[in-house]
XYZ file of C-alpha atoms in Angstrom:
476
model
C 83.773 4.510 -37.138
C 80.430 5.163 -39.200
C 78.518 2.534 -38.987
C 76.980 1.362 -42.711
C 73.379 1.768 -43.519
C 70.529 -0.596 -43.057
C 69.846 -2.223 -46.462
C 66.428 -2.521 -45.864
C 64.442 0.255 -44.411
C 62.801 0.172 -40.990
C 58.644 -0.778 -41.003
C 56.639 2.366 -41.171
C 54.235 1.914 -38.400
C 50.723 2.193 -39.202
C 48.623 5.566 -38.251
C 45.948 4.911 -36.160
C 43.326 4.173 -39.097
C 39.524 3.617 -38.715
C 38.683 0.373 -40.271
C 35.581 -0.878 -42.011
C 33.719 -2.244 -39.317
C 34.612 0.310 -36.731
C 33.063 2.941 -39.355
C 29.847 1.028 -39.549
C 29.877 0.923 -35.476
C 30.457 4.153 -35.189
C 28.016 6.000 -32.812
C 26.270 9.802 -33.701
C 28.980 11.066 -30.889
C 32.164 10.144 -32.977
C 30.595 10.752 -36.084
C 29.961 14.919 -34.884
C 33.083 14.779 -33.400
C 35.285 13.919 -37.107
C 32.402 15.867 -38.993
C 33.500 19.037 -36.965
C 37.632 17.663 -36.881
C 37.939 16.899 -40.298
C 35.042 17.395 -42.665
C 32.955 21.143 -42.184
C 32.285 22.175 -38.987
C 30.489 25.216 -40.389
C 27.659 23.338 -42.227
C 27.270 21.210 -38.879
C 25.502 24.371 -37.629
C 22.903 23.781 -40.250
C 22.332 20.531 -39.322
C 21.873 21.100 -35.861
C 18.942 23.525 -36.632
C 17.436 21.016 -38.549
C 17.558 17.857 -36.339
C 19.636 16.422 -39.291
C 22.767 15.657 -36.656
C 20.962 13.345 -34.664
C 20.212 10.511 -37.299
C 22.773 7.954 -38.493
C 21.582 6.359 -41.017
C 22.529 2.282 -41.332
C 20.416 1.266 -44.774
C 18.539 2.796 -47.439
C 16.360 0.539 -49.749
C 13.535 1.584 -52.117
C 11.835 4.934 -51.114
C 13.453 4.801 -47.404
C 16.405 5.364 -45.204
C 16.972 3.199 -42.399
C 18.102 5.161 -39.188
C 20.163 3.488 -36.029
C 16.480 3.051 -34.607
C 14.829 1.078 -37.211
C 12.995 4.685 -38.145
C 12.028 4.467 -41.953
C 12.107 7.808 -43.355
C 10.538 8.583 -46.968
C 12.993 10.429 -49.341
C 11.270 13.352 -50.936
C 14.942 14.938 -51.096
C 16.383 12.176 -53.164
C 19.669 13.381 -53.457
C 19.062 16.124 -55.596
C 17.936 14.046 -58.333
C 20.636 11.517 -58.121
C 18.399 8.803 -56.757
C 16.256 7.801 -60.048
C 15.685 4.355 -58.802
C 15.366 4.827 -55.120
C 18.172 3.054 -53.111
C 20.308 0.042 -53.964
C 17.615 -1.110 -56.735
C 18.530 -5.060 -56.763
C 19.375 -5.106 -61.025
C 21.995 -2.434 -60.247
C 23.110 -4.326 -57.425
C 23.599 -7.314 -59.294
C 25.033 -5.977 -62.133
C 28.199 -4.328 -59.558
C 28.390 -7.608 -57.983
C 29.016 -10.058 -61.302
C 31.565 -7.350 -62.252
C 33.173 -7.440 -59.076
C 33.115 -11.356 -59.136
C 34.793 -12.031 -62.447
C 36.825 -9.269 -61.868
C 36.987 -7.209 -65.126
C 39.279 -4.396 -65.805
C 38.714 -0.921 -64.229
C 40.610 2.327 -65.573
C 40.300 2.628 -69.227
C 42.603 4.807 -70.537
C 45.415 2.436 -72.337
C 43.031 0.226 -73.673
C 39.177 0.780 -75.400
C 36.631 -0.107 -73.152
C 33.633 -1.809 -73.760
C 31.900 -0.627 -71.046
C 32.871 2.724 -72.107
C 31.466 2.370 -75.118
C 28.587 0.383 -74.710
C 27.338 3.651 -72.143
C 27.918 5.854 -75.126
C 25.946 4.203 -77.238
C 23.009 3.781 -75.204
C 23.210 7.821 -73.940
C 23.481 8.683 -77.583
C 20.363 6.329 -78.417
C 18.666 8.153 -75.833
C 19.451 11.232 -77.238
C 17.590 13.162 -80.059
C 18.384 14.902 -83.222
C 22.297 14.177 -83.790
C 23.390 14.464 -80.229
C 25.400 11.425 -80.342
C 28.903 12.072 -79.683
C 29.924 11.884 -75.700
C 32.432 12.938 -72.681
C 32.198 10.200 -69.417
C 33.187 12.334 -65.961
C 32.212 11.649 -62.627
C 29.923 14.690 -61.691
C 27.853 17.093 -63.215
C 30.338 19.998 -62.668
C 33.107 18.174 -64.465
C 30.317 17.177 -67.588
C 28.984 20.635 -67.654
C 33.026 22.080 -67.665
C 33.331 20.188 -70.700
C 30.166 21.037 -72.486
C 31.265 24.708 -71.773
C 35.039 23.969 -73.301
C 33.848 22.081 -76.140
C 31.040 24.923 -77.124
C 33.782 27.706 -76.454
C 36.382 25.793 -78.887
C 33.617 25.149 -81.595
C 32.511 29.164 -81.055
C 35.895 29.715 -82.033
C 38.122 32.813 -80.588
C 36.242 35.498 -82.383
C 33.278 34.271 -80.337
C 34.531 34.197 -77.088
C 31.685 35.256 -75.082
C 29.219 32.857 -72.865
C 26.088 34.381 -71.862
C 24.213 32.526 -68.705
C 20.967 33.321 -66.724
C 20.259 35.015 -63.443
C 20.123 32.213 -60.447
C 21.249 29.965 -62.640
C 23.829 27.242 -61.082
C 25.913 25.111 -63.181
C 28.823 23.878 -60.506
C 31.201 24.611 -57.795
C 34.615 24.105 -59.663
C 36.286 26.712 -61.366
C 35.480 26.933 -64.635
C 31.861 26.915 -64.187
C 31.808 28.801 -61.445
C 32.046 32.128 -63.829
C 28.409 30.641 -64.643
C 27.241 30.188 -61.561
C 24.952 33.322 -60.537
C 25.092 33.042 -56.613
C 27.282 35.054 -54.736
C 27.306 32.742 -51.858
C 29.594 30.060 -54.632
C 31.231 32.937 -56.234
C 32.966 34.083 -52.888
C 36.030 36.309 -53.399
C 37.215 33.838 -56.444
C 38.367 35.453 -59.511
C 35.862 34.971 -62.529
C 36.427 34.677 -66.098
C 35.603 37.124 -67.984
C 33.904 36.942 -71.086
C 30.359 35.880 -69.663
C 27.386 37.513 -69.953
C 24.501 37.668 -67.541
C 20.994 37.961 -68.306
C 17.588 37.496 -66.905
C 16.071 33.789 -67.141
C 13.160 33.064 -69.626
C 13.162 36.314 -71.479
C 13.553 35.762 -75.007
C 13.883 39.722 -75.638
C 16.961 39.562 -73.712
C 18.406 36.694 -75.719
C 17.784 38.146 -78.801
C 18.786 41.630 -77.961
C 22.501 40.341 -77.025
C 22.815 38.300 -80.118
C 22.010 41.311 -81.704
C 24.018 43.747 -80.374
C 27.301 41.905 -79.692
C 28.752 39.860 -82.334
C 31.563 38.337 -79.894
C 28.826 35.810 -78.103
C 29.461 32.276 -79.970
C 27.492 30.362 -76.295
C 24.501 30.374 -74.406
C 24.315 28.088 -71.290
C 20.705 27.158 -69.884
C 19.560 24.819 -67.421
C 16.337 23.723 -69.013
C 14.376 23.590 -65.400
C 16.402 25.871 -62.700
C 17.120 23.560 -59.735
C 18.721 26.357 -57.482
C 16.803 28.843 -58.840
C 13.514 27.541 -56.787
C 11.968 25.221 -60.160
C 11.845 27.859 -62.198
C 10.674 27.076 -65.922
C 10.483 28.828 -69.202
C 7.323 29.122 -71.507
C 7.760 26.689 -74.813
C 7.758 29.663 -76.797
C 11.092 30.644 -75.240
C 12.901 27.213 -75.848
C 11.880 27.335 -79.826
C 12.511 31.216 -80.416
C 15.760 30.693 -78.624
C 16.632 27.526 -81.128
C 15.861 29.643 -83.742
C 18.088 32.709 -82.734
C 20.881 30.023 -81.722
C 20.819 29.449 -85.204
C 20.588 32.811 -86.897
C 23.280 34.158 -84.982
C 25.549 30.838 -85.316
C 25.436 31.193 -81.264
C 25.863 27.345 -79.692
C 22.998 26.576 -77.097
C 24.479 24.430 -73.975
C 21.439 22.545 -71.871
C 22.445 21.774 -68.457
C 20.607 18.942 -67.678
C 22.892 17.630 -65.239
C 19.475 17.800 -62.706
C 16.401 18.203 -64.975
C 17.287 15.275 -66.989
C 17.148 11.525 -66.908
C 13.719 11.080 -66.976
C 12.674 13.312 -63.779
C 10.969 15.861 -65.627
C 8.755 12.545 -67.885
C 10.524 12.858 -70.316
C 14.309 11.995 -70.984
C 15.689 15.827 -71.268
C 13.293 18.007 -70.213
C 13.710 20.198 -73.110
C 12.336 17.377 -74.869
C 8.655 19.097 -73.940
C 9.419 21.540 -75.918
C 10.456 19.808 -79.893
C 14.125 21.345 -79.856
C 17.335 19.643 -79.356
C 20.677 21.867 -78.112
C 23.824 21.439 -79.460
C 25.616 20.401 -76.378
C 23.780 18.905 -73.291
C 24.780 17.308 -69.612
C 23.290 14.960 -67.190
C 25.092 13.344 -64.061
C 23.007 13.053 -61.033
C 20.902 9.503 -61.578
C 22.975 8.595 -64.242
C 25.211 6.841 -61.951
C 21.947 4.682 -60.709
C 22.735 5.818 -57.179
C 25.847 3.766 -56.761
C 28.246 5.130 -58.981
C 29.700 8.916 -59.796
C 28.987 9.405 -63.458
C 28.547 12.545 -65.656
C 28.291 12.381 -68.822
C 28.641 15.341 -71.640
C 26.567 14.710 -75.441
C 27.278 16.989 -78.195
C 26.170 17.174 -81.736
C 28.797 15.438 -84.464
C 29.079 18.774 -86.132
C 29.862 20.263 -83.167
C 32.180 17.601 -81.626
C 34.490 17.608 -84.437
C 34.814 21.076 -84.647
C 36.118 21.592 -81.554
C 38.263 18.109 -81.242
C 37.921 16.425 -84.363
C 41.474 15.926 -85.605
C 44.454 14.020 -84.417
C 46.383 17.054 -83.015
C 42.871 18.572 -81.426
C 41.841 15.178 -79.945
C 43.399 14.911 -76.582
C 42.619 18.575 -75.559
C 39.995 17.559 -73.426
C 40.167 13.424 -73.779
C 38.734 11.198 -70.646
C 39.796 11.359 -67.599
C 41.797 9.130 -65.338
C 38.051 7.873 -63.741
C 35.499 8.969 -66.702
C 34.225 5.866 -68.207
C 35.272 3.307 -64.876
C 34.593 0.240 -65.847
C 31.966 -0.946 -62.748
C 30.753 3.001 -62.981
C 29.841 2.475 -66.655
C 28.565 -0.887 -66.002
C 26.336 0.704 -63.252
C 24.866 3.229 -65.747
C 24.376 0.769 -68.390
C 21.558 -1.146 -66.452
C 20.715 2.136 -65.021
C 19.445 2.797 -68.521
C 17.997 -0.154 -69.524
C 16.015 -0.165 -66.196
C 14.982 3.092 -66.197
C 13.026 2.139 -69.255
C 12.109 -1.701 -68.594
C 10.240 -0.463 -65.727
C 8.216 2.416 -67.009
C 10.101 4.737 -64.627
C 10.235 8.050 -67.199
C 6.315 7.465 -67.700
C 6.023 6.937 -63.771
C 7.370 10.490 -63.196
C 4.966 12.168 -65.864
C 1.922 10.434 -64.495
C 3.153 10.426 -60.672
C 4.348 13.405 -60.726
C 1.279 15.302 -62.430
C -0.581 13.515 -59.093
C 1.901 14.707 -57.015
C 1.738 18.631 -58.474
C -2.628 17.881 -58.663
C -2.588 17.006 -54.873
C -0.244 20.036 -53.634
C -2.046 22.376 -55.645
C -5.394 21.305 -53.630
C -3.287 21.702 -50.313
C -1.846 25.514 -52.063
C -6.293 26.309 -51.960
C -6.409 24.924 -48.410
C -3.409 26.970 -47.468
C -3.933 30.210 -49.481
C -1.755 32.070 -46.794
C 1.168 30.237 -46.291
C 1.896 28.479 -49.821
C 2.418 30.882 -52.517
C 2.946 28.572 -55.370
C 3.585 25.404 -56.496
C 5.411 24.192 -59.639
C 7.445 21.915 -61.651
C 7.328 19.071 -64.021
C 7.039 15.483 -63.021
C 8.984 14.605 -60.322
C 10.691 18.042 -60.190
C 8.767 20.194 -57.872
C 9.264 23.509 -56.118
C 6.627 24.569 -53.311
C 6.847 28.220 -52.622
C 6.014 29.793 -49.549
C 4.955 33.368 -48.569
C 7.387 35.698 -46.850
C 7.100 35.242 -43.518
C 5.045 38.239 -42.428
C 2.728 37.340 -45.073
C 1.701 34.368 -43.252
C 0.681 35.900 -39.921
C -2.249 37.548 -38.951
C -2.872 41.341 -40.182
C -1.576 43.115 -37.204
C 1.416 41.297 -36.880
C 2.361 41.725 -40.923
C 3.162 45.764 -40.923
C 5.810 44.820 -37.842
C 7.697 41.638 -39.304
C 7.754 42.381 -42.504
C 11.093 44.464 -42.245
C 12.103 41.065 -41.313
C 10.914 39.400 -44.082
C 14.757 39.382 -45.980
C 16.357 38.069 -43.137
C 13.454 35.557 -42.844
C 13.779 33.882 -45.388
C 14.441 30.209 -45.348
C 13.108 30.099 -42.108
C 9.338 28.686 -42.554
C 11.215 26.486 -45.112
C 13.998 25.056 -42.469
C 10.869 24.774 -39.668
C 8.749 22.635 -41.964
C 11.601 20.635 -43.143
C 12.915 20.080 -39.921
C 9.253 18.842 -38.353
C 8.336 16.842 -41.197
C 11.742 14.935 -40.127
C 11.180 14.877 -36.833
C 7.068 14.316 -36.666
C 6.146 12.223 -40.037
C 9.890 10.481 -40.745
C 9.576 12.252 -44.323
C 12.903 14.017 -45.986
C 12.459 16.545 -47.918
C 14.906 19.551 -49.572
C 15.949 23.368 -50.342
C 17.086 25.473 -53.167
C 19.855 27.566 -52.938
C 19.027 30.692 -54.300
C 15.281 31.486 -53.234
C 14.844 29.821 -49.648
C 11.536 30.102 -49.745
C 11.260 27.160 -51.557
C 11.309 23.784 -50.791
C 12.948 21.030 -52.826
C 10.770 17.999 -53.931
C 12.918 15.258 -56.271
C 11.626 12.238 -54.958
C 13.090 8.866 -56.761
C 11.273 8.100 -60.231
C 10.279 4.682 -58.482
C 7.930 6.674 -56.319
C 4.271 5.327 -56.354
C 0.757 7.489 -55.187
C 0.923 5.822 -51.791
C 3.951 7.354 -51.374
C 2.983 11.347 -52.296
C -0.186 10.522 -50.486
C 1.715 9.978 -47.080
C 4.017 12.703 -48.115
C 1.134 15.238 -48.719
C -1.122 13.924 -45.755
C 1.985 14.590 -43.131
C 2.507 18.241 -45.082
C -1.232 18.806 -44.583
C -1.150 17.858 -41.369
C 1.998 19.889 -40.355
C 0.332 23.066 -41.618
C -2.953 22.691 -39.766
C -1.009 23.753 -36.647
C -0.582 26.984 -38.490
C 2.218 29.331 -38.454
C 2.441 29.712 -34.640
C 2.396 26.271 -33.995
C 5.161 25.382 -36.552
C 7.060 28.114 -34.892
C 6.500 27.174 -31.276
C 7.092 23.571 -32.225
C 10.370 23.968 -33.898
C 11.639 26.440 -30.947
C 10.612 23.241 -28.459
C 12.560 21.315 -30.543
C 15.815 22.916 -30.763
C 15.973 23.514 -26.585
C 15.123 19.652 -25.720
C-alpha cells in the first residue's frame, strides 16, 4: 500500500537567523568573524592596517560617530560626499517617521507617485538652463548608466562613440565600467568598445577628436575628479568645451554624482563656470544620508530624443526601487533643507576657510605636503613621494621605492589621526598620495579648526615619528 500524501506541507524550520537586537549586540569579535565569512575578507586586510577593524560604531549624529566606547570621532570622510547634512539631521528624521506612521504607499510603478514627482520637480528647479527632465535610481552608478544610455540613444547610431578622461571614475557596474579609467575596477572584464580615452582638462585634446572622428556623438566628464585625487579643470576648458559640444553636435554628460549637491558652493559644480551640460548626475547626498537615491537630469531636447515617444518610452523607464516612496520623501526635505539652512553657502565660505587654513599648514610643511586643492568642501591634500619627505641622504636610496610607496604616508596619517585625535578622514583611488577631505556641508570653523590643529600636530612628529608610530601601532 502507498500511503497518500500530506495535504498540507510539513513547517520549514527556520535557519538560524541573526535578529535585530542580536545585530545591535553584536561584539567587534563576531562582527570580523561574518566580515571575513560572508562579506570581503580581502578588504579586511586594509582595515587592519588602518586600525579601522577595531571600532564598532553604535550612533552617528551631527559631525560625529559614536564608537562602543563613547569615543566621538569627527567625519572628515563623510561618506564620500553622501553625508550633506551630517548624520540623522532631525527634519529628515521626521519626515521618514510621519511617512512610516501613516503608512503611505512604497513602490511606484503601477500607479504615479507624488513623491516621485514632487522630487522631480524640485531637482529640475534646482537645475539650470533646460535641464528639467529626470531618471530616479538608487546610486550614482545606476544614474550615471542612464545618463550614458540616454546621451548614446540621442547621439544616434552614426555617433556611437563616448570619449571619457584619464583617472576618471564613473562606477563599478558594467556599463560604466568601459568609462571607468582604473585598471584596478576594470579587472579582466570585457569593455565596450566604442570609447575613447583622453587626457583630463586639455581642451586641445577635445577638440582634436571632434575633429578628426566624426563617429563621437558623447563626452562624459566628472566636473571635479573624486578618484582622480580633486583634480579640476581651468574655466576656460568648461566654456571652450560647451562650445565644441555644440559645433560638433557632440552631447556633454557631467558626472556629478560626487561634485554636486552643493559640496563644491554651488549646486553643480560646473555651475562656477556659466555652462550647463546636456545630461548631468548626482546621487551621493541626495538621499540625505538615509536613503539610496540617484537621480539622472537631462535637457527636454535631449530627453525626447532619445525616449520621447510611446514605443521609445519604456526603454529605459524607472526601476522597480527608483522613485521609493520614503526614499523620495527623504530627498524632498533633503532639498528644501539643504537650502533653508544656508548649507550650499556654508560649503563656499567654510570650505574656502578650510582650503585658507591647510594652505598655511602646506608653508609650515613645505616637505611633506605637496599641494592642496579643491572647491568648498571638496578637498584633496597631496603629499610628496615618500623619499621626498626624508632627509637628503636618505632620498637617492628610497626613492626606487617611491612607486611602491605610495599610499603609504597617506594610510599612516589616516590611520593616527584615527587612533590619536578621533578624526576620520579619506583616500582617492587612483593617486594615493592624496587624501580625501568631504566633510558634511553642516560643518562649522570649530570643526576644520580641530581637524587642522590634530593634522598640524600629527606632522610635527615628522616623517620618522609618523612612521615609528604607526609601526608601534600595528604590533600592540
Amino acid at each position: 500500500m502507498v500511503g497518500a500524501p500530506a495535504l498540507s506541507p510539513t513547517a520549514i524550520a527556520k535557519p538560524d537567523l541573526i535578529s535585530v537586537e542580536q545585530a545591535k549586540a553584536m561584539d567587534v569579535a563576531r562582527m570580523t568573524d561574518l566580515f571575513k565569512a560572508h562579506l570581503n575578507p580581502g578588504q579586511l586586510h586594509f582595515m587592519k592596517l588602518l586600525g579601522f577593524h577595531k571600532i564598532k560604531i553604535e550612533r552617528a549624529e551631527g559631525m560625529f560617530y559614536i564608537d562602543q566606547n563613547g569615543r566621538k570621532i569627527l567625519d572628515f570622510f563623510g561618506g564620500f560626499g553622501s553625508l550633506a547634512f551630517g548624520h540623522n539631521h532631525p527634519r529628515i528624521l521626521e519626515a521618514r517617521r510621519k511617512f512610516q506612521e501613516e503608512k503611505r504607499q512604497e513602490i511606484a510603478i503601477a500607479f504615479m507617485s507624488q513623491y516621485a514627482s514632487a522630487l522631480a520637480h524640485n531637482i529640475a528647479k534646482c537645475s539650470p538652463g533646460d535641464l528639467d527632465m529626470v531618471f530616479l535610481g538608487s546610486s550614482g552608478s545606476e544614474a550615471m548608466e542612464a545618463a550614458v544610455k540616454l546621451a548614446e540613444r540621442a547621439a544616434g547610431p552614426k555617433r556611437p562613440k563616448i570619449v571619457y578622461a584619464e583617472n576618471s571614475f564613473h562606477g563599478k557596474t558594467k556599463g560604466v565600467l568601459g568609462i571607468t579609467d582604473g585598471q584596478l575596477y576594470r579587472a579582466d572584464f570585457k569593455m565596450a568598445e566604442n570609447t575613447v580615452r583622453i587626457p583630463f582638462a586639455d581642451i586641445e585634446a577635445v577638440e582634436r577628436l571632434f575633429r578628426s572622428d566624426p563617429e563621437v556623438g558623447v563626452i562624459v566628464l566628472e566636473t571635479i575628479q573624486g578618484g582622480g585625487g580633486i583634480i579640476q579643470a581651468e574655466a576656460q576648458y568648461w566654456q571652450k568645451l560647451r562650445v565644441l559640444c555644440d559645433q560638433y553636435g557632440v552631447l556633454w554628460v557631467a558626472d556629478e554624482v560626487q561634485c554636486g549637491y552643493g559640496r563644491s558652493g554651488r549646486f553643480y559644480a560646473f555651475e562656477h563656470y556659466g555652462v550647463v551640460p546636456d545630461v548631468t548626475a548626482l546621487a551621493k547626498s541626495l538621499g540625505a544620508g538615509k536613503a539610496a537615491v540617484g537621480a539622472m537630469i537631462a535637457r527636454r531636447e535631449v530627453y525626447m530624443k532619445a525616449y520621447g515617444t510611446p514605443k521609445t518610452a519604456m526603454i529605459h523607464a524607472m526601476a522597480t526601487f527608483g522613485g521609493m516612496g520614503e526614499a523620495c520623501v527623504t530627498a524632498i526635505e533633503g532639498i528644501n533643507v539643504l537650502y533653508d539652512e544656508g548649507l550650499i553657502d556654508n560649503a563656499a565660505t567654510t570650505g574656502d576657510y578650510l582650503l585658507q587654513r591647510l594652505q598655511a599648514l602646506k608653508q609650515k610643511y613645505p616637505k611633506i605636503i605637496k599641494d592642496v586643492r579643491g572647491k568648498g568642501f571638496m578637498v584633496g591634500l597631496e603629499f610628496h613621494d615618500f623619499s621626498q619627505t626624508l632627509p637628503m641622504v636618505l632620498r637617492p636610496i628610497v626613492s626606487v621605492l617611491d612607486d611602491k610607496l605610495k599610499g603609504s604616508l597617506s594610510g599612516f596619517v589616516g590611520a593616527l589621526l584615527l587612533r590619536d585625535y578621533d578624526v576620520l578622514v579619506a583616500f582617492t583611488e587612483y593617486n594615493r598620495n592624496v587624501i580625501r577631505l568631504e566633510p558634511p556641508l553642516t560643518c562649522q570653523r570649530e570643526h576644520v579648526d580641530r581637524f587642522v590643529d590634530a593634522f598640524d600636530s600629527l606632522l610635527s612628529r615628522g616623517i620618522v615619528g609618523i612612521v615609528k608610530d604607526f609601526v608601534k601601532s600595528q604590533v600592540r
